[in-house]
Coordinates of C-alpha atoms and ligand atoms in Angstrom, one line a residue:
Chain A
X17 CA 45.2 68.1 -46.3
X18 CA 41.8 68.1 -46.4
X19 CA 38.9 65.2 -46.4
X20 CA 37.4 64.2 -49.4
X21 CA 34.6 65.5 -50.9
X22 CA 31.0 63.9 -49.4
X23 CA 29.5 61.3 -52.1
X24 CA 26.0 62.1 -50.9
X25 CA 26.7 66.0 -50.7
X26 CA 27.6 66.3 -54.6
X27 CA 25.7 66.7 -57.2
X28 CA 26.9 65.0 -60.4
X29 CA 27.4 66.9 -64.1
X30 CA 24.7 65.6 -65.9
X31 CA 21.2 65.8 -64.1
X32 CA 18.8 64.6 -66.7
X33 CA 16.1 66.9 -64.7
X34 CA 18.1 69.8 -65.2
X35 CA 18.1 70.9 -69.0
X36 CA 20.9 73.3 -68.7
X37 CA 23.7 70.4 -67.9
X38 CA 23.4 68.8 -71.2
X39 CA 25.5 70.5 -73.3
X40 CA 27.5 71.7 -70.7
X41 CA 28.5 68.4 -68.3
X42 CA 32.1 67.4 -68.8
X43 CA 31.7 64.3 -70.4
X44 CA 34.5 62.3 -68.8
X45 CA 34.8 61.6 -65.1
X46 CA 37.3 63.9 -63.1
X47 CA 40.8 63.0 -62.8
X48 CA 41.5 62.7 -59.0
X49 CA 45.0 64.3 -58.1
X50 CA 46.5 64.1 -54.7
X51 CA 46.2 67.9 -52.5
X52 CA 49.3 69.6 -53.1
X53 CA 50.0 73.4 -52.1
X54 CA 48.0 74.7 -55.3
X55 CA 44.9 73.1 -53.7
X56 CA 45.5 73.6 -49.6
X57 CA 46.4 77.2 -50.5
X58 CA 43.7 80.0 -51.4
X59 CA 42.5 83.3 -51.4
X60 CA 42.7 84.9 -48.2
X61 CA 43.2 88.9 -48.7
X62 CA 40.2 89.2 -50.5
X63 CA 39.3 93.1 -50.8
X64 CA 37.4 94.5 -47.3
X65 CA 33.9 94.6 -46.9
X66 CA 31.9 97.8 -45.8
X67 CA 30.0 97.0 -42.9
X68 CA 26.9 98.0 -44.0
X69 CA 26.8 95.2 -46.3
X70 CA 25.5 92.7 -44.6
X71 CA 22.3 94.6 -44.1
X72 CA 20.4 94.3 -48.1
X73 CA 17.3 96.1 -46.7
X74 CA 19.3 98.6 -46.4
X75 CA 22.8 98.6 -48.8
X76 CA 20.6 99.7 -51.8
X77 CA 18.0 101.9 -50.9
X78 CA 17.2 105.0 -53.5
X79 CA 14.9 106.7 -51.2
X80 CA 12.5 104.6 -49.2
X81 CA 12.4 100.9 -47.9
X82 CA 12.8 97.4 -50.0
X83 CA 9.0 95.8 -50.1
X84 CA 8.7 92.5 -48.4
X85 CA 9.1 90.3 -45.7
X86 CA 12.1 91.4 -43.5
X87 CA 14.2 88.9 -42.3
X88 CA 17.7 87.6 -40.4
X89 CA 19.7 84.3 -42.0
X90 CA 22.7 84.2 -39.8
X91 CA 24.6 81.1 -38.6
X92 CA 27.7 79.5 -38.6
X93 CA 30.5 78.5 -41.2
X94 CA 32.2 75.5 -39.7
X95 CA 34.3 72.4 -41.3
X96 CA 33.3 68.8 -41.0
X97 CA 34.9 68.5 -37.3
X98 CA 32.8 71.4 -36.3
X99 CA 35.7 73.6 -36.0
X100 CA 34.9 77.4 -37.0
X101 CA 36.0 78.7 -40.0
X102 CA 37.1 82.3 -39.2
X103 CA 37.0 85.3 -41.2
X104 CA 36.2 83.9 -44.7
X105 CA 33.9 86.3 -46.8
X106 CA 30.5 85.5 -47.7
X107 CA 28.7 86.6 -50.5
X108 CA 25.2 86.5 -51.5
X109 CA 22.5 87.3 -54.5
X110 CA 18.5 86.9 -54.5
X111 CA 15.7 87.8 -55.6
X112 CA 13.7 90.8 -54.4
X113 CA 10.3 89.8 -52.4
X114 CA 8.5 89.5 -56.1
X115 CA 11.2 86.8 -57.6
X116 CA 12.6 88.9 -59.6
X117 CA 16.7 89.9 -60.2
X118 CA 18.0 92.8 -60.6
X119 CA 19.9 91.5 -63.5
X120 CA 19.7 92.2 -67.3
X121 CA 19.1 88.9 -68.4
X122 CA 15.7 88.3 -65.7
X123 CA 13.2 88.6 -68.2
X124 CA 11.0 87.3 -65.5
X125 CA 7.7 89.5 -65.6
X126 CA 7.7 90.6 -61.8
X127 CA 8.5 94.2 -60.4
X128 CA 11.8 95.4 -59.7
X129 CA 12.1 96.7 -56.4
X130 CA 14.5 100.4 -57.0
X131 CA 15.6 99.8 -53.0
X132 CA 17.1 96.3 -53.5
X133 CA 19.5 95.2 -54.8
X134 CA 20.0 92.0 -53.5
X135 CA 23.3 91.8 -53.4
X136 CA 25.6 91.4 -49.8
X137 CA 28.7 90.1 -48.5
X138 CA 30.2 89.8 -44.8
X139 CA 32.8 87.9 -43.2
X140 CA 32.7 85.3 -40.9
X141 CA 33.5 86.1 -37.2
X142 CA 36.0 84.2 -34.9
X143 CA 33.2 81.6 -33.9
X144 CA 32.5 81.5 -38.0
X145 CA 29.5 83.2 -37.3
X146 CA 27.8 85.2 -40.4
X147 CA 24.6 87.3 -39.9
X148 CA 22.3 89.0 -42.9
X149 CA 19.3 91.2 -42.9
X150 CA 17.4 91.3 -46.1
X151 CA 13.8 90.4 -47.3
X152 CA 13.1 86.8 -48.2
X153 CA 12.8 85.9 -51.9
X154 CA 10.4 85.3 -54.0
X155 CA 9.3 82.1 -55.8
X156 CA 10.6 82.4 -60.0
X157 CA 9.9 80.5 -63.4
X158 CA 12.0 79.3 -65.2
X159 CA 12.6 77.2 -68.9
X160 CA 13.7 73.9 -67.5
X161 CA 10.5 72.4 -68.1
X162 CA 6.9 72.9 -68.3
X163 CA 5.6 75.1 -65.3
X164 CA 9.0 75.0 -63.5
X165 CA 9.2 77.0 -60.7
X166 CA 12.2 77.8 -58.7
X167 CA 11.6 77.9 -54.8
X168 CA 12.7 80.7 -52.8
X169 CA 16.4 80.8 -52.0
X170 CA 19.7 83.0 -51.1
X171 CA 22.4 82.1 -53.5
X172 CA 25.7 81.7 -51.5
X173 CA 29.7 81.7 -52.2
X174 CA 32.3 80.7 -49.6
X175 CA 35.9 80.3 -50.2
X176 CA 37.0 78.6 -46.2
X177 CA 40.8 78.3 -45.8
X178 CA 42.2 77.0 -49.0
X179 CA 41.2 76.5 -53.1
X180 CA 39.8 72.9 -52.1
X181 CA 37.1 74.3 -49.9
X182 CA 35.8 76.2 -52.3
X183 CA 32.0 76.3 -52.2
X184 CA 29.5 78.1 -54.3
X185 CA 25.4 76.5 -52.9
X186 CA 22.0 78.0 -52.3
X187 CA 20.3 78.2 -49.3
X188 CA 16.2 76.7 -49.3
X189 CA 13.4 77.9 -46.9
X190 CA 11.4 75.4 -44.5
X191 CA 8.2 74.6 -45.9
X192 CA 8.6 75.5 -49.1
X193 CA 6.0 73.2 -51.3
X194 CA 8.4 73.6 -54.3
X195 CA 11.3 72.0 -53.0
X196 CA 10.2 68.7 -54.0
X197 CA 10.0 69.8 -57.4
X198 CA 13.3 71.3 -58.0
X199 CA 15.8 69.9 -60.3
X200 CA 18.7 71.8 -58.8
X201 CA 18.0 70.6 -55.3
X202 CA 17.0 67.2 -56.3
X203 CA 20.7 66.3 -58.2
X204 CA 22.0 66.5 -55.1
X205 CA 22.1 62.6 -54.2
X206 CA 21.3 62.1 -50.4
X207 CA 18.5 62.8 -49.1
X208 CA 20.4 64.6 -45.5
X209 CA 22.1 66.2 -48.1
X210 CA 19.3 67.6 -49.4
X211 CA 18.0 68.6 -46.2
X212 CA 21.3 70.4 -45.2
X213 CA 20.5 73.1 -47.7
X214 CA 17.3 73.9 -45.9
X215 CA 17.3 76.7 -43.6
X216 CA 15.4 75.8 -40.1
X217 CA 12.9 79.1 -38.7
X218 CA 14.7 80.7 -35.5
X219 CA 12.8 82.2 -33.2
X220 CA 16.1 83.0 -31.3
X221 CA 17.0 84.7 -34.0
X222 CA 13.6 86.3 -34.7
X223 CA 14.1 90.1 -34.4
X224 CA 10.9 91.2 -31.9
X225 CA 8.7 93.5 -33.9
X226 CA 11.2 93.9 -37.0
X227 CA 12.1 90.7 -38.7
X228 CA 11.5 87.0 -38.7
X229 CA 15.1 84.7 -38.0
X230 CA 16.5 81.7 -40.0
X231 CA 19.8 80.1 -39.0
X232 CA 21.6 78.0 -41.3
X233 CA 24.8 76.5 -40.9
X234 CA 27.4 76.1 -43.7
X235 CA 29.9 72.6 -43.2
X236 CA 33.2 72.8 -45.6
X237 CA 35.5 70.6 -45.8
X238 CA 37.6 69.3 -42.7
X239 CA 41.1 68.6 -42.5
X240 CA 43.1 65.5 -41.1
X241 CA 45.3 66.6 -38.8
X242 CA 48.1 64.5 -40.0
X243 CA 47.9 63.2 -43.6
X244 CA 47.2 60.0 -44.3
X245 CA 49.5 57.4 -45.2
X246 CA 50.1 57.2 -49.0
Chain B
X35 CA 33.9 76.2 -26.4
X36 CA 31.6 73.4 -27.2
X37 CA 28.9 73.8 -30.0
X38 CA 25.9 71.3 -28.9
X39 CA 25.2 70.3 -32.4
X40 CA 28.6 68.8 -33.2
X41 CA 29.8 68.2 -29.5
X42 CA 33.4 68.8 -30.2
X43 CA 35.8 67.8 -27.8
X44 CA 38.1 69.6 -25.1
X45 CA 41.9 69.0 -25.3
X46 CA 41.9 66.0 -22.8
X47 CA 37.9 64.6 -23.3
X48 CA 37.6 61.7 -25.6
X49 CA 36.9 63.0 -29.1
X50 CA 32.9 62.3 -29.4
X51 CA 33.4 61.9 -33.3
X52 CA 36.1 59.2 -33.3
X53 CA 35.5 56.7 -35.5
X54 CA 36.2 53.6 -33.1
X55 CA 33.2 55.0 -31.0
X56 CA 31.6 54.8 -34.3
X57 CA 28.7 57.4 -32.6
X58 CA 28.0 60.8 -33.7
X59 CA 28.5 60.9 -37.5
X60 CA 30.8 63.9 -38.7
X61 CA 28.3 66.7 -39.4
X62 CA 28.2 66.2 -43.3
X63 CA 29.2 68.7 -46.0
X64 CA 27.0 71.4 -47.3
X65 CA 25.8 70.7 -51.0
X66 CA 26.9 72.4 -54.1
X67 CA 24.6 74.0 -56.1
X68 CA 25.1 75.8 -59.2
X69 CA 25.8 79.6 -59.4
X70 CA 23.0 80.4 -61.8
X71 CA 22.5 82.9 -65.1
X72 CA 22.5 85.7 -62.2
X73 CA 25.3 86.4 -60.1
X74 CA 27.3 88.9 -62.3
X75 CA 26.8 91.8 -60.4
X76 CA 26.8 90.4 -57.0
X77 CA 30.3 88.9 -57.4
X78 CA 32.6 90.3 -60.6
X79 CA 34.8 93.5 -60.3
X80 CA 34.9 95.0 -57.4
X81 CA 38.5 95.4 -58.3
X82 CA 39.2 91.8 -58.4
X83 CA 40.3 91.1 -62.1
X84 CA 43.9 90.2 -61.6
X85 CA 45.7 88.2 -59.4
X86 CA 48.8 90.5 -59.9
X87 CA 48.0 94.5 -60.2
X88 CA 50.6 96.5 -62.6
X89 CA 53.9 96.9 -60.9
X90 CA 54.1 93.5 -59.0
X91 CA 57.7 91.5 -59.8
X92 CA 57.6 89.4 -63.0
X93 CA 57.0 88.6 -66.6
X94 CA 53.7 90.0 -67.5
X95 CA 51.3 87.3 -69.0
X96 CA 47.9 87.7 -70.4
X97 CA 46.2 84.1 -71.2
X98 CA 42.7 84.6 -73.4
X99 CA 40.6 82.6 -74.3
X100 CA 36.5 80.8 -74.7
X101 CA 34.3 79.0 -73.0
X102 CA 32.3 76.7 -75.2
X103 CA 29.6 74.4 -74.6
X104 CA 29.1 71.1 -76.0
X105 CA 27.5 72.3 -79.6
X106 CA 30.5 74.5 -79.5
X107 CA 28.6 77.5 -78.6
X108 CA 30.2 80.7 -76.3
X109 CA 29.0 79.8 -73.2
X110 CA 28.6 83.6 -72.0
X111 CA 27.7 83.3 -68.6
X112 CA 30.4 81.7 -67.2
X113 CA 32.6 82.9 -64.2
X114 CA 36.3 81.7 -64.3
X115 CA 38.2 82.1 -60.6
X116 CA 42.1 81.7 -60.6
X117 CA 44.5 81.3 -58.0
X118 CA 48.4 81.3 -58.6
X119 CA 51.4 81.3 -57.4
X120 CA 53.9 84.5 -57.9
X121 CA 56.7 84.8 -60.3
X122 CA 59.1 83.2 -57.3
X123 CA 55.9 80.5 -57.0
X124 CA 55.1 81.7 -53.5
X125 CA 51.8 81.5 -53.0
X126 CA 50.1 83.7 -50.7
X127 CA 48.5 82.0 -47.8
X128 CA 49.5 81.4 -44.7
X129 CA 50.0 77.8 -45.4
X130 CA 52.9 78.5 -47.5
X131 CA 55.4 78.9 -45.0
X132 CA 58.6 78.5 -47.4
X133 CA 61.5 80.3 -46.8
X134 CA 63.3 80.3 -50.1
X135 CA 60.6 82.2 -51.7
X136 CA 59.5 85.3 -50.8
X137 CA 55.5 87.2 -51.1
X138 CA 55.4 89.9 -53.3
X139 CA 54.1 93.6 -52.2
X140 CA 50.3 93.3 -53.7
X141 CA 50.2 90.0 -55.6
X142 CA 47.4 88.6 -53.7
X143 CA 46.9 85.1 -57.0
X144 CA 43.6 85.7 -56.9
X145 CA 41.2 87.1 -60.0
X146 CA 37.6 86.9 -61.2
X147 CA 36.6 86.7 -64.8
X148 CA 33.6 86.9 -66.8
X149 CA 33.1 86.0 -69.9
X150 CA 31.1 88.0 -72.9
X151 CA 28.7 87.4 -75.1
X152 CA 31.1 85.6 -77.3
X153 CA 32.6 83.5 -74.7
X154 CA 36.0 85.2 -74.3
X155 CA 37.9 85.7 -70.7
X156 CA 40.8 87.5 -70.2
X157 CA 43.5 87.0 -67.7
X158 CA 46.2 89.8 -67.4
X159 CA 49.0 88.8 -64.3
X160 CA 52.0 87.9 -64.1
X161 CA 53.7 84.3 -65.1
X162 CA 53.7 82.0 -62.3
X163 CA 56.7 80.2 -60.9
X164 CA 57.1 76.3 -60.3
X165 CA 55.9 75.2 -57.1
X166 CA 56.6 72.8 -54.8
X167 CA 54.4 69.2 -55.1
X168 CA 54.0 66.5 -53.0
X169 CA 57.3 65.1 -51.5
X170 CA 60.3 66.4 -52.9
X171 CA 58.3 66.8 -56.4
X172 CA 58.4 69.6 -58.1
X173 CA 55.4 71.6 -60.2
X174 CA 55.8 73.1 -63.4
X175 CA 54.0 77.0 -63.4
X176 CA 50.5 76.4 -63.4
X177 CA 47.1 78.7 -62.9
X178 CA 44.7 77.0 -60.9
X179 CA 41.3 77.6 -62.6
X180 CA 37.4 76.7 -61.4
X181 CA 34.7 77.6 -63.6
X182 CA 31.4 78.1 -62.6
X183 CA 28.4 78.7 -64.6
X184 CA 24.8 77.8 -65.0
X185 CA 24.2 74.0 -65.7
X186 CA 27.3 73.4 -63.6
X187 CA 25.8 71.6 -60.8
X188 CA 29.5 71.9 -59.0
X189 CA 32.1 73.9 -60.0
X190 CA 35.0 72.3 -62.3
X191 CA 38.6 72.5 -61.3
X192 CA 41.3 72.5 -63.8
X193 CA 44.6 74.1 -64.4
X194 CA 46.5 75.9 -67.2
X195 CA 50.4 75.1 -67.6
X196 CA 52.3 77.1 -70.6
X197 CA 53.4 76.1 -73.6
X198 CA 56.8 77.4 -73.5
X199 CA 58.0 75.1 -70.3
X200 CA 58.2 72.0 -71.8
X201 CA 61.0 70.3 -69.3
X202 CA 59.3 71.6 -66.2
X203 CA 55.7 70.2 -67.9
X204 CA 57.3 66.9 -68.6
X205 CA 58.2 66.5 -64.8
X206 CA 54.9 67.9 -63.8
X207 CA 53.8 65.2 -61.3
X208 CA 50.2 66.0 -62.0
X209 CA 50.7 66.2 -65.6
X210 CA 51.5 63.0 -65.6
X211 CA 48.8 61.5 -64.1
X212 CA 46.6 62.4 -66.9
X213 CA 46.5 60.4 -70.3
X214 CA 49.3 61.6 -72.5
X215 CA 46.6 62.3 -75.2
X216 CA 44.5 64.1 -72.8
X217 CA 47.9 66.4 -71.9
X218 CA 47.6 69.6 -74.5
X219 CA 44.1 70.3 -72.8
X220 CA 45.8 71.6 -70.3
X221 CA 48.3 73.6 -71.7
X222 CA 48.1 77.6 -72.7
X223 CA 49.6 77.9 -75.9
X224 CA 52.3 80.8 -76.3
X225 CA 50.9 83.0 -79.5
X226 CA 53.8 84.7 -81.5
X227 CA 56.6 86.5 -79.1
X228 CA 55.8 90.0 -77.9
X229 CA 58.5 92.4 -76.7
X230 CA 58.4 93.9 -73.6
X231 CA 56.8 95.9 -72.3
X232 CA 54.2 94.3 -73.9
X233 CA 52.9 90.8 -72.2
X234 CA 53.0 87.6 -73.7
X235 CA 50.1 85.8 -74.9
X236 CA 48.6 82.6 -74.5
X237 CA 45.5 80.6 -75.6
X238 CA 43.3 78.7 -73.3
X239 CA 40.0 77.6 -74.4
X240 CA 38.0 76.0 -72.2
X241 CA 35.7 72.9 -74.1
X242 CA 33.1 71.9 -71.4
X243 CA 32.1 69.2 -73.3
X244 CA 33.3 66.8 -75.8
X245 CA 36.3 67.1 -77.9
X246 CA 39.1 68.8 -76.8
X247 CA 37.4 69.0 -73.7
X248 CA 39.9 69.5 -70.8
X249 CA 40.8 67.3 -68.3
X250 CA 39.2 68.2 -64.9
X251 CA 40.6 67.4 -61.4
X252 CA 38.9 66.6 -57.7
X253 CA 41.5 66.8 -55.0
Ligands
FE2_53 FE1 18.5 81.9 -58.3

């Protein structure tokens, strides 16, 4: 069994702010079901991962280097009793260093970078530790509203031990004068809650002379140890 | 070992996060946020399409159907993730430690779908067996679905029973939590009998908003 879902952590359907939730909010509250095997179950043989894919400046090269800012985002994938969650895949997409995707539908008017793809995946070790190197994102615009920007970020998927830990977030820089400004992170309700999203500069895990270190720790779900009564 | 940020207890030290102690808060969950217009390539195929490749044990299924927004328009950038149960309803996790059913060679109930430009998923696996629910209750077949998709701030849970297990549906324990109007939203509707080896086929839209729209769950 697991712990309910934080009240301040999620954001709700319909975000006025955000444009794009409404026509597609459900519009009738969730039904809430009691955790039966469906929902502590959950992929856990997902297909291996290549090693070299944690590394983006390097996973999609055709020829020379990605442009940008190099840089490490490790940290730790734990649950809400800071227990480690071991070997669950990660999986991230970005922007190359001009804010643009390498995706058919980016109109956005920025150069494509042909050695990045911004695309990796890696698997937690048995501490939950994660570790990427890849070149930090660029700011985007977007249609939301008039002179909407995105701020930089790492789009990130984690599946933890079961179907109910199931997470899908994005991961913020420090500093970042946008962040204020952004829908997306703004729906999310608390304000700590908002701030967990934010990455904090690392200069432990600052690479001398190669690349500058963020850490940023992922919390899931956590599990009661025995269920509760009822 | 002890991580500073959370201080975690040792078997025999006083558990720091205890609620009597009412002290250190529980380290809170991380956010969702939604998956964006851009994460097709980063996270469909990569040979993760079905939950049950050709040759695993039991009655091949394929369940199609839309995503539609609330005008009614294909929502074409939606990712649907599924996670079953095999034919015996075994699922496979280590949390299933059941005896009387047994794991299946390289069913592995997972799969990833995308949907096109007019909406459309497809789903080709293998029927799901009932599964055990809470207490001695018993499940009717289900797929557990999440769909995720720009302007979903959090990803939306539902599942998908089958048309053509009416008894087991009317003793669904979760079924029957929902309002009995509400219940067809959740059911794939058989279309027309196919003879093996073909599979059968079912129906599943997926409204996200408005009428017909199904019922989501939080667990
Ligand atoms: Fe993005």
């Amino acid at each position: 069994m697991f712990r309910p879902r934080g009240a301040d952590s999620r954001p709700p359907n319909r975000f006025h702010a955000y444009g794009s939730t409404a026509l597609r909010a459900p519009s009738r509250p969730a039904v809430a079901i009691g955790q039966t095997l469906s929902e502590t179950t959950g992929p856990s043989r997902l297909a291996g991962v290549p090693d070299t894919d944690a590394d983006l400046t390097r996973n999609a090269r055709a020829g020379g280097e990605p442009q940008g800012e190099r840089i490490v985002v490790s940290g730790r994938v734990l649950d809400e009793d800071g227990r480690p969650v071991p070997d669950t895949l990660v999986e991230i997409w970005q922007t190359n260093a001009a804010g643009r995707y390498r995706h058919p539908s980016d109109g956005h008017d920025a150069p494509l970078d042909p050695d990045f793809s911004g695309e990796g995946r890696t698997r937690t070790d048995e501490e939950g530790r994660y570790r990427f190197l890849t070149v930090k994102p660029g700011a985007y615009p977007w249609g939301n509203h008039y002179n909407a920007w995105r701020p930089a970020h790492i789009h990130f998927s984690l599946f933890g031990p079961a179907w109910a830990t199931r997470l899908v977030t994005q991961m913020y820089f420090p500093g970042d004068p946008l962040l204020g400004l952004d829908p997306i992170l703004r729906s999310v309700p608390g304000e700590a809650a908002r701030a967990r999203l934010v990455a904090a500069f690392s200069l432990d895990v600052t690479e001398p002379g190669r690349a500058l270190g963020y850490e940023w720790d992922i919390v899931l779900r956590g599990r009661f140890d025995t269920p509760p009564l009822g | 070992m002890r991580h500073p940020r959370f201080g975690r207890a040792e078997p025999g030290e006083e558990d720091p996060n205890a609620r009597s102690q009412g002290e250190v808060p529980r380290p809170g969950q991380t956010p969702s946020q939604t998956i964006g217009p851009f994460f097709s390539s980063a996270l469909l195929g990569r040979g993760r399409d079905t939950p049950a490749p050709p040759g695993v044990r039991g009655t091949r299924i394929r369940v199609e159907g839309r995503v539609l927004d609330g005008a009614g328009d294909p929502v074409s950038d939606a990712m649907i993730e599924v996670w079953q149960a095999n034919a015996d309803g075994r699922y496979d996790h280590p949390s299933d430690r059941r005896e009387d059913a047994e794991v299946h060679g390289d069913f592995h109930g997972f799969a990833r779908l995308g949907t096109d430009t007019a909406g459309r998923f497809r789903l080709e696996t293998v029927k799901p067996g009932p599964v055990p629910g809470r207490g001695n209750a018993r499940q009717a077949p289900h797929l557990n679905l999440v769909v995720f998709a720009r302007g979903l701030l959090d990803h939306l849970c539902t599942r998908a029973y089958f048309s053509d297990e009416p008894e087991a549906n009317a003793a669904d324990p979760v079924l029957a939590a929902v309002d009995p109007p509400r219940r067809d939203t959740l059911i794939a509707v058989l279309e027309g009998a196919r003879q093996a080896p073909l599979p059968l086929v079912y129906r599943f839209d997926i409204r996200l908003q408005g009428g017909g729209e199904p019922v989501f769950f939080e667990f």
